[in-house]
Amino acid sequence: MREHERIQRAAARSLDRLWPRVAQVFAQIEGADEDCAAFEQRLRREWPRLFSLLLGLYGTQYDFFYQLEQLALAMAQSWLNRPRWLKQRDRVREADHEWFQSERMMGGVLYVDRFCGTLRRLREFIPYFQELGLSYLHLMPLFAAPEGNNDGGYAVSSYRQVNPRIGTTAELAELARELDAAGISLVLDFVFNHTSDEHEWARRAQAGDPDYQEFYFLFPDRSLPDAYERTLREIFPTVRRGSFTWRPDMQRWVWTTFNSFQWDLNYANPAVFRAMAEEMLFLANLGVAVLRLDAVPFIWKRMGTNCENQPEAHQIIQAFNAIARVAAPALLFKSEAIVHPDDVLSYVSAQECQLSYNPLLMALLWEALATREVKLLAHSLSHRFRLPPGCAWINYLRSHDDIGWTFDDNDARAVGIDPWGHRQFLNAFYTGRFPGSFARGLPFQENPDTGDARVSGTLASLAGLEQALDLGDPAAIDLAIKRVLLLHSVILSIGGIPLLYLGDELGTLNDYSYVTDPAKADDSRWVHRPARNQAAMEQRHDPTTAPGRVFGELTRLIRLRMQLPALRDGEMMVARSDNPRVLAYVRQGDGQRVLALANFSEQPQPVAGNLLRMYGPGNAFIDLVSRQTISTAETLTLQPYQFVWLMPTWLAERALPES
Ligand code: GLC
Ligand code: GLC
């Protein structure tokens, strides 16, 4: 407590000393009084937290106060530069923190170059995004990056310059505004763990500038790299062993967690933190509503650990969060931590990342589809789904990355599953090596030493559509489409923000042509990053085609969700179904209550009427999906892969009058 008070006093004193300098930033501009007052109010509110985080990280450095001052000045300047429409949005969203928890929130993600080529052309697709019901659009990395292999844009050479092939930074800012006018919030990546080796900072380091060499981790020989590697996990073992890259031009080993051209930034250096904070504010002022914080677990290194999820990683993100609250108040963070579920959760709070990918739900939905059993899914969800207030999951089925089996080993053992064997089975199942599997996926990063692997493949190919179409088997096609819809039904109804990988709404299949491109050939994730399929898009209103069937039913569900406040983000309770193949959960909100049931098998499955009665008053339910009335006097039989959203009849009549 004494220590806490001491820090608070030091924070207040520092701010008193700094404030006159900061106020000057505003004094230079005519009519900036209001901006100055708003900024000062937020700075005073956030300062104690920001100061104490930075003191903990950098307080022992001789230039701490200098860095602090520069940071405060940069924040003030950034707020001054912030476009008027964004300040307006800041006000609206600050007054309505829960805006992203609405039942109308619906996410989409795409690569601009794969989808339509350029930012300019992307504008033509805004009506399509609206047809899908999107209110959140994540454009995959689109900044300047090395030619050839650049890890799908995740090797950034400049955070301020859009890749000229895709467009210009001015076009991006314009697009952000146009999307906003269409009710769509722009999401971009903040690739802050590393830069490309062509970023100006890296180039200066290569040229021998010691200040920039300190931006990265450089070693003259193998002694430290060897010592670190004793406890590091290899991320891309089939591309390059270990986590360090030898640079003959510099005669140095460079820390490269991912590819050899992605140089990890050294956040122990306060200059790195400040430089990246400025890049973050630049992105915020382009009109970004949500920043996806890439690879969060890796940003702090500590000898003797796996250098993932270190306490300082949290402090750094929290400090960025405090900066955002002051200089770009509406900006939200989405955590990309694809790690153990406990660690995933550790990044989620209103003070850190308000949003997070939910890799556990993603992986376990696929697990349940393979096993036709929901026990691991239901058990894990029952104690791992709840988030702190003011936070939401981003629930997704596919991303541009591989699927890894990130469930907790003890959760698996608790339901009688051997975790190691199960992961082997799941990899075999989804790469088509398991007899009778419907899935067509590819292995990703098989590690010959550990036997670990992950899976690549599009949603539809993993769900069996590719195989079924090849066989020309209408019954198999039917089942595959049902699997696609079943998985979507869960992310649409379980809470959080559902996120679609664009193309999945049309049942897009694997694209094996990446192997002919040397820059992509050794990265199987490209199999599920195909170019937009124009033909499929044109078939979307034709229910005799597979794309039309998926699109028609999916958009109907998305619209239905928008009418159901019970499905907004909030409480979710796993319910009993007394049937190992049926997932059951209850959602409630705004006086509504929905019991969702989902059959994960291709056989009809019974659910006892008594059980349904337990979850809602009255003897009759309406299934909002099929509009059928269900009497709890009888056993409910779910058809293969059928899902129902049940609401007591009297409530349903009020919730959805005559639609
Ligand atoms: C994240 C990205 C992935 C990339 C990695 C390195 O995990 O999603 O695509 O390879 O970070 O930036
Ligand atoms: C992250 C994840 C890993 C994922 C990779 C990108 O490092 O931890 O599981 O595969 O990004 O592929």
Short mmCIF file of C-alpha atoms in Angstrom, two decimals, residues 391-551:
data_model
loop_
_atom_site.label_atom_id
_atom_site.label_comp_id
_atom_site.label_asym_id
_atom_site.label_seq_id
_atom_site.Cartn_x
_atom_site.Cartn_y
_atom_site.Cartn_z
CA CYS A 391 -15.15 -7.72 -23.04
CA ALA A 392 -16.22 -10.06 -25.82
CA TRP A 393 -15.00 -13.11 -27.64
CA ILE A 394 -14.48 -13.06 -31.35
CA ASN A 395 -15.93 -16.43 -32.25
CA TYR A 396 -14.66 -17.86 -35.50
CA LEU A 397 -14.46 -21.16 -37.34
CA ARG A 398 -11.55 -20.47 -39.66
CA SER A 399 -8.94 -17.78 -39.92
CA HIS A 400 -6.08 -17.25 -42.32
CA ASP A 401 -3.98 -19.39 -39.94
CA ASP A 402 -3.84 -23.09 -39.19
CA ILE A 403 -6.02 -24.90 -36.67
CA GLY A 404 -4.11 -26.02 -33.59
CA TRP A 405 -5.60 -28.21 -30.88
CA THR A 406 -5.26 -25.75 -28.01
CA PHE A 407 -7.55 -27.40 -25.45
CA ASP A 408 -6.48 -27.99 -21.87
CA ASP A 409 -5.07 -31.45 -21.19
CA ASN A 410 -6.83 -31.73 -17.84
CA ASP A 411 -10.17 -30.82 -19.38
CA ALA A 412 -9.59 -33.70 -21.78
CA ARG A 413 -8.64 -36.14 -19.01
CA ALA A 414 -11.67 -35.05 -16.99
CA VAL A 415 -13.93 -36.38 -19.74
CA GLY A 416 -11.88 -39.53 -20.31
CA ILE A 417 -9.81 -38.36 -23.28
CA ASP A 418 -6.07 -38.91 -23.63
CA PRO A 419 -4.89 -35.49 -24.82
CA TRP A 420 -1.83 -36.59 -26.79
CA GLY A 421 -3.56 -39.41 -28.62
CA HIS A 422 -6.55 -37.21 -29.26
CA ARG A 423 -4.47 -34.53 -30.97
CA GLN A 424 -2.89 -37.22 -33.14
CA PHE A 425 -6.35 -38.45 -34.05
CA LEU A 426 -7.61 -34.95 -34.87
CA ASN A 427 -4.63 -34.23 -37.09
CA ALA A 428 -5.14 -37.53 -38.89
CA PHE A 429 -8.86 -36.91 -39.23
CA TYR A 430 -8.55 -33.45 -40.71
CA THR A 431 -5.73 -34.30 -43.07
CA GLY A 432 -7.73 -37.16 -44.51
CA ARG A 433 -5.42 -39.85 -43.09
CA PHE A 434 -8.10 -41.32 -40.90
CA PRO A 435 -10.25 -43.92 -42.72
CA GLY A 436 -13.79 -42.71 -43.29
CA SER A 437 -12.97 -39.05 -42.65
CA PHE A 438 -15.01 -36.51 -44.60
CA ALA A 439 -12.32 -33.83 -44.25
CA ARG A 440 -9.76 -32.63 -46.78
CA GLY A 441 -7.10 -30.64 -44.99
CA LEU A 442 -3.33 -30.41 -45.12
CA PRO A 443 -0.82 -30.73 -42.31
CA PHE A 444 0.92 -27.52 -41.28
CA GLN A 445 4.32 -27.35 -39.57
CA GLU A 446 4.69 -30.98 -38.64
CA ASN A 447 7.52 -31.09 -36.16
CA PRO A 448 9.55 -34.25 -36.68
CA ASP A 449 10.91 -34.12 -33.11
CA THR A 450 7.72 -33.61 -31.16
CA GLY A 451 5.16 -35.16 -33.53
CA ASP A 452 3.15 -31.91 -33.27
CA ALA A 453 1.26 -30.61 -36.24
CA ARG A 454 -1.55 -28.22 -37.06
CA VAL A 455 -4.13 -28.26 -39.85
CA SER A 456 -4.81 -26.09 -42.90
CA GLY A 457 -7.93 -26.13 -45.07
CA THR A 458 -11.01 -24.04 -45.82
CA LEU A 459 -14.09 -24.44 -43.69
CA ALA A 460 -16.05 -26.18 -46.44
CA SER A 461 -13.22 -28.57 -47.35
CA LEU A 462 -12.68 -29.51 -43.72
CA ALA A 463 -16.42 -30.00 -43.30
CA GLY A 464 -16.58 -32.47 -46.18
CA LEU A 465 -17.89 -30.45 -49.11
CA GLU A 466 -14.81 -30.94 -51.28
CA GLN A 467 -14.88 -34.71 -50.94
CA ALA A 468 -18.66 -34.86 -51.44
CA LEU A 469 -18.55 -32.75 -54.60
CA ASP A 470 -15.70 -34.90 -55.98
CA LEU A 471 -17.79 -37.99 -55.33
CA GLY A 472 -20.83 -36.30 -56.86
CA ASP A 473 -22.81 -37.74 -53.98
CA PRO A 474 -25.92 -35.61 -53.25
CA ALA A 475 -26.42 -37.11 -49.78
CA ALA A 476 -22.83 -36.37 -48.82
CA ILE A 477 -23.12 -32.84 -50.23
CA ASP A 478 -26.20 -32.35 -48.16
CA LEU A 479 -24.45 -33.50 -44.98
CA ALA A 480 -21.42 -31.31 -45.66
CA ILE A 481 -23.57 -28.20 -46.10
CA LYS A 482 -25.36 -29.06 -42.89
CA ARG A 483 -22.04 -29.27 -41.06
CA VAL A 484 -21.06 -25.84 -42.38
CA LEU A 485 -24.34 -24.38 -41.15
CA LEU A 486 -24.21 -26.20 -37.81
CA LEU A 487 -20.81 -24.71 -36.98
CA HIS A 488 -22.00 -21.24 -37.96
CA SER A 489 -25.14 -21.63 -35.89
CA VAL A 490 -23.01 -21.95 -32.76
CA ILE A 491 -20.86 -18.87 -33.33
CA LEU A 492 -24.01 -16.91 -34.23
CA SER A 493 -25.85 -17.80 -31.05
CA ILE A 494 -23.34 -18.39 -28.26
CA GLY A 495 -22.46 -14.74 -27.54
CA GLY A 496 -19.53 -12.55 -28.54
CA ILE A 497 -18.93 -11.33 -32.07
CA PRO A 498 -19.18 -13.95 -34.81
CA LEU A 499 -16.45 -13.60 -37.42
CA LEU A 500 -16.72 -14.92 -40.98
CA TYR A 501 -13.71 -15.62 -43.14
CA LEU A 502 -14.96 -14.18 -46.43
CA GLY A 503 -15.49 -16.99 -48.90
CA ASP A 504 -16.85 -19.31 -46.21
CA GLU A 505 -20.32 -17.82 -46.75
CA LEU A 506 -20.17 -19.40 -50.22
CA GLY A 507 -18.67 -22.72 -49.19
CA THR A 508 -15.30 -21.95 -50.79
CA LEU A 509 -13.05 -24.99 -51.22
CA ASN A 510 -9.30 -25.47 -50.86
CA ASP A 511 -7.11 -23.91 -53.51
CA TYR A 512 -4.05 -26.11 -54.11
CA SER A 513 -2.46 -23.78 -56.64
CA TYR A 514 -0.26 -22.11 -54.01
CA VAL A 515 2.33 -24.86 -54.50
CA THR A 516 3.27 -23.39 -57.87
CA ASP A 517 4.29 -20.09 -56.26
CA PRO A 518 7.74 -20.44 -54.71
CA ALA A 519 6.96 -17.64 -52.22
CA LYS A 520 4.05 -19.70 -50.86
CA ALA A 521 4.83 -23.31 -51.64
CA ASP A 522 6.18 -24.25 -48.22
CA ASP A 523 3.31 -22.64 -46.27
CA SER A 524 0.16 -24.76 -46.50
CA ARG A 525 -1.95 -22.00 -44.93
CA TRP A 526 -2.26 -20.64 -48.48
CA VAL A 527 -4.56 -23.55 -49.30
CA HIS A 528 -7.28 -21.78 -47.32
CA ARG A 529 -6.57 -18.25 -48.51
CA PRO A 530 -8.00 -18.51 -52.03
CA ALA A 531 -8.85 -15.61 -54.30
CA ARG A 532 -12.48 -14.49 -54.36
CA ASN A 533 -14.59 -16.91 -56.34
CA GLN A 534 -16.68 -14.68 -58.56
CA ALA A 535 -18.66 -17.58 -60.04
CA ALA A 536 -19.71 -18.75 -56.58
CA MET A 537 -20.63 -15.22 -55.61
CA GLU A 538 -22.92 -15.00 -58.62
CA GLN A 539 -24.61 -18.23 -57.63
CA ARG A 540 -25.39 -17.00 -54.16
CA HIS A 541 -29.09 -16.50 -54.79
CA ASP A 542 -29.49 -19.85 -56.59
CA PRO A 543 -30.60 -22.48 -54.06
CA THR A 544 -29.83 -25.32 -56.47
CA THR A 545 -26.08 -24.66 -56.07
CA ALA A 546 -23.87 -25.37 -53.08
CA PRO A 547 -22.78 -21.70 -52.74
CA GLY A 548 -26.42 -20.64 -52.96
CA ARG A 549 -27.50 -23.07 -50.29
CA VAL A 550 -24.80 -22.01 -47.86
CA PHE A 551 -25.24 -18.30 -48.53
#
